[in-house]
Short mmCIF file of C-alpha atoms in Angstrom, two decimals:
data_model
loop_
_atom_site.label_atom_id
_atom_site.label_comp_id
_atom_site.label_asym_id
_atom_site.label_seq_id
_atom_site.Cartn_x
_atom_site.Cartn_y
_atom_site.Cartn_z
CA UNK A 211 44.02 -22.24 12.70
CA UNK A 212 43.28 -21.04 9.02
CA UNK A 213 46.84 -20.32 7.04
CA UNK A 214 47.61 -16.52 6.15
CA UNK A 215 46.19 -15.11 3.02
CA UNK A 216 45.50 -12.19 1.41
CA UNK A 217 41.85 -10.89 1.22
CA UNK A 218 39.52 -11.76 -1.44
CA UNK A 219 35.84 -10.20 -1.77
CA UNK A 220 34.61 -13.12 -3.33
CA UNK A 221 35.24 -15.58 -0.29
CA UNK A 222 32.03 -16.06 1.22
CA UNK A 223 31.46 -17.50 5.10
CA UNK A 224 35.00 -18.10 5.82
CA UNK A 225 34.83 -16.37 9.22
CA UNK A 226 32.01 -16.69 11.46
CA UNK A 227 30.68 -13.78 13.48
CA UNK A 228 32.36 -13.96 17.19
CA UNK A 229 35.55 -14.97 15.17
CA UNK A 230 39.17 -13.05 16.07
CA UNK A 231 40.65 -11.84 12.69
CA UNK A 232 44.67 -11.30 13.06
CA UNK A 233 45.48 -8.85 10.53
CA UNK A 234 49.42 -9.36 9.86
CA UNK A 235 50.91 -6.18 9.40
CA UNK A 236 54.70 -5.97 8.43
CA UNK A 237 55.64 -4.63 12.03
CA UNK A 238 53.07 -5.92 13.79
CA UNK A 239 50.06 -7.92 14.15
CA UNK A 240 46.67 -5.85 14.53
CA UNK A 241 43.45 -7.55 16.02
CA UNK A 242 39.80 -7.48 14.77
CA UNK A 243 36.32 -8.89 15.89
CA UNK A 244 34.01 -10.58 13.09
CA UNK A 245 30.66 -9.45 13.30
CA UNK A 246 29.14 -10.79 9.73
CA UNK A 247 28.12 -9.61 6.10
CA UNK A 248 32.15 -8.73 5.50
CA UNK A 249 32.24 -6.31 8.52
CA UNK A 250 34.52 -6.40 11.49
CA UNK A 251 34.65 -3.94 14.80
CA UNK A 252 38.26 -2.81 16.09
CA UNK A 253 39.83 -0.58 17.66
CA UNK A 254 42.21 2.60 15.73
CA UNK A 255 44.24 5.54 17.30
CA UNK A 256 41.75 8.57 17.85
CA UNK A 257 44.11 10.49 16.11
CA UNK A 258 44.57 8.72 13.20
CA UNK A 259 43.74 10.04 9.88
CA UNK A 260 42.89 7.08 8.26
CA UNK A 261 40.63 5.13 10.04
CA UNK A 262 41.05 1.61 8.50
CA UNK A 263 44.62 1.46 9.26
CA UNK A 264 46.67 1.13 13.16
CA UNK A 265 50.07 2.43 12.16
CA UNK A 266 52.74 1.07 14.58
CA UNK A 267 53.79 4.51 15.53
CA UNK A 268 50.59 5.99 16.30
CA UNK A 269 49.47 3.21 18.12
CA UNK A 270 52.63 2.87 20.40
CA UNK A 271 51.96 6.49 21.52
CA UNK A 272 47.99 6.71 21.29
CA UNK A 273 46.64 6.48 25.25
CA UNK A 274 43.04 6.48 23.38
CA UNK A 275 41.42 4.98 20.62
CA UNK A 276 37.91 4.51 18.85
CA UNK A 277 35.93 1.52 18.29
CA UNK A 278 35.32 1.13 14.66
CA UNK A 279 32.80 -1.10 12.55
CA UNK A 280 34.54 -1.49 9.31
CA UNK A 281 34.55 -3.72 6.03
CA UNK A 282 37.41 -6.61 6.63
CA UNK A 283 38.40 -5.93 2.98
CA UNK A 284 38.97 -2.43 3.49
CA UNK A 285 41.05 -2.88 7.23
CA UNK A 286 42.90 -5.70 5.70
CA UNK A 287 43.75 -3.84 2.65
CA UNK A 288 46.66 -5.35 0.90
CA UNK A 289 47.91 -6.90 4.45
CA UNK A 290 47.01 -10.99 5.10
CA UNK A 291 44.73 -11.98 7.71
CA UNK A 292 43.55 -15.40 9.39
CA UNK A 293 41.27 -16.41 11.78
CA UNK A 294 43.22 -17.03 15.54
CA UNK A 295 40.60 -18.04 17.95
CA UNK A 296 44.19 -19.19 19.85
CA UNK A 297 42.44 -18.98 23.02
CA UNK A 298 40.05 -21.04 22.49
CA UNK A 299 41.39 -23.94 24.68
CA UNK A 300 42.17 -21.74 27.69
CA UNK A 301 38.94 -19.13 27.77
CA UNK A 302 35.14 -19.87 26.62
CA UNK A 303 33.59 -18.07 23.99
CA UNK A 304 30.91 -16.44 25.20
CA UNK A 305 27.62 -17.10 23.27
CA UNK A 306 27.66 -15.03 19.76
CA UNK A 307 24.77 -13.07 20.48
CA UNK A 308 26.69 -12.06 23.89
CA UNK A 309 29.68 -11.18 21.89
CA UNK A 310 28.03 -9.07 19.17
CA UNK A 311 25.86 -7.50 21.81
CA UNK A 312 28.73 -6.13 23.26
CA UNK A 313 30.56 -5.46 20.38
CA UNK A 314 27.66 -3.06 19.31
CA UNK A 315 27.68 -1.36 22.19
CA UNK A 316 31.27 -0.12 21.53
CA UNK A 317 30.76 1.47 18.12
CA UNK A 318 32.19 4.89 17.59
CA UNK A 319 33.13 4.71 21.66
CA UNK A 320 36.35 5.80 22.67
CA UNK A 321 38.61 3.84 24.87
CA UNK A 322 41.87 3.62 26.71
CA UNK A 323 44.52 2.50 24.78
CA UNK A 324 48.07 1.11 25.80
CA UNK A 325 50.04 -0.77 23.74
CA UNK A 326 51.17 -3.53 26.58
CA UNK A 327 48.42 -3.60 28.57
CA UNK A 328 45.20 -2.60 26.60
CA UNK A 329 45.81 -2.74 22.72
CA UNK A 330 43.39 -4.03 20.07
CA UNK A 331 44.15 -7.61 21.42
CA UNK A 332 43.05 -7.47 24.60
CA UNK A 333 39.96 -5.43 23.59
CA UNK A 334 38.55 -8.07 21.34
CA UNK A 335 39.51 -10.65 23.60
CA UNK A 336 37.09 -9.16 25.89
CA UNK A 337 34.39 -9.05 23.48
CA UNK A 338 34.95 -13.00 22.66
CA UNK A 339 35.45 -14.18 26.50
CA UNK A 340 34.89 -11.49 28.75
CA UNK A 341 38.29 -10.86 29.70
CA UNK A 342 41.00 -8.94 27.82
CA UNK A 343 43.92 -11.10 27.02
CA UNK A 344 47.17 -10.51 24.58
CA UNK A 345 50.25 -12.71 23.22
CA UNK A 346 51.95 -9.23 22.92
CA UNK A 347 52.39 -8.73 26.42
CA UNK A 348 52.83 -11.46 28.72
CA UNK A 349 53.26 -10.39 32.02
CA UNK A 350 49.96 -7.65 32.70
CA UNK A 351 46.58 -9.39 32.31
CA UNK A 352 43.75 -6.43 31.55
CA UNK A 353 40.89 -7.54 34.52
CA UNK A 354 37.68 -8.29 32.77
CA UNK A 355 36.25 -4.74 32.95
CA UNK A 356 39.02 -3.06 31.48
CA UNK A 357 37.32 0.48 30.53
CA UNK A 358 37.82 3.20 33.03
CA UNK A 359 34.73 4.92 32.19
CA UNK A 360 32.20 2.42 33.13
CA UNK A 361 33.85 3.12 36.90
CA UNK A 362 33.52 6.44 37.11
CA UNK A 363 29.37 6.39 37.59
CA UNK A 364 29.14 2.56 38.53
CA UNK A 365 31.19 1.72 41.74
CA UNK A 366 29.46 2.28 44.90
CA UNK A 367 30.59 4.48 48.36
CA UNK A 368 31.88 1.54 49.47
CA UNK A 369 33.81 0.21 46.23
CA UNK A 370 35.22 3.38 44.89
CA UNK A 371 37.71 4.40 47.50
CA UNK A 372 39.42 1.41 47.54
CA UNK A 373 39.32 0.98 43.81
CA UNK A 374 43.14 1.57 42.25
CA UNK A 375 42.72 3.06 38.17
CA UNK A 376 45.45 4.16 36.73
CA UNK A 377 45.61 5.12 32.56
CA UNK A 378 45.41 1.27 31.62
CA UNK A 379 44.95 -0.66 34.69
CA UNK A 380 42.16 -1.26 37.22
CA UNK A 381 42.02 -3.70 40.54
CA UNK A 382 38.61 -3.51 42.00
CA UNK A 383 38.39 -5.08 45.53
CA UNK A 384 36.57 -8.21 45.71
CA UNK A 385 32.94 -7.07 46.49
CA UNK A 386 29.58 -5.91 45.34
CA UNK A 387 30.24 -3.50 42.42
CA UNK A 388 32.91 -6.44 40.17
CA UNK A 389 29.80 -8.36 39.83
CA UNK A 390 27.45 -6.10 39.26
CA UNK A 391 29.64 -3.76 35.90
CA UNK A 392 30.86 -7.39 34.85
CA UNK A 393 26.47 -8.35 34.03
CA UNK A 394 26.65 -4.61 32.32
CA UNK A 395 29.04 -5.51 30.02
#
């Protein structure tokens, strides 16, 4: 794992596209995606003003926010950064063009938001190993398609009565329709 430091334009391939970038915040830590060229996709409160920025406040009481393709310079801002790819040894990275793929077809989305159980963490998690994971909150594991509104047209007659989503959690029966979203995304 690459020590803490402050950004610097001038560093050149450092990160790798597919990489997790931990932005340390003083309160918190906020989460990124590395896509290349200096640019980054993560996730900010919908009603934030400023969109490079995840205040602590906002984001504890957000239930939505929008995926955002951004410079790294600009989210990082006077905050230090590092590569984690912590889970690493526990998940596999999908392959990078599977990753940015994906990533891409978040841009300017809006998504569910929840600070313990499907915050900027778990979302790029997703994008690196197809299922959300966080260090921020141990106990609830987001399920590998953790965005509501891929359910609401995709799940069968069969699937979506016995299909439990709530605001930031979904169980899908074992059956037909898991496989079927999990190729879509």
């Amino acid at each position: 794992m690459a020590p803490s430091r402050r950004f610097r334009a001038d560093e050149r391939g450092y990160a790798q596209p597919g990489d997790l970038i931990e932005i340390l915040r003083p309160a918190y830590q906020h989460w990124a995606l590395y896509l290349g060229d200096g640019y980054i996709i993560n996730v900010t409160p919908v009603d934030d003003g400023a969109p490079g920025t995840m205040s602590s406040a906002k984001s504890v009481f957000s239930r939505k926010a929008r995926v955002r393709m951004q410079l790294l310079k600009d989210v990082v801002g006077e905050d230090t950064y590092r590569i984690n790819n912590k889970y690493d040894s526990s998940y596999t990275p999908l392959p990078v063009e599977d990753i940015i793929r994906r990533a891409a077809s978040y841009i300017d989305e809006e998504v569910p938001y929840d600070v313990l159980a499907s915050n900027c963490e778990h979302f790029v998690t997703m994008l690196r190993y197809g299922e959300g994971v966080s260090s921020q909150e141990r106990k609830a594991r987001v399920p590998a398609v953790p965005w509501v509104k891929y359910l609401e047209d995709e799940l069968c007659g069969t699937c979506a009565p016995s299909a439990n989503i709530q605001s930031s959690t979904i169980s899908l029966p074992p059956s037909c329709c898991v496989t079927s979203l999990r190729r879509k995304l």
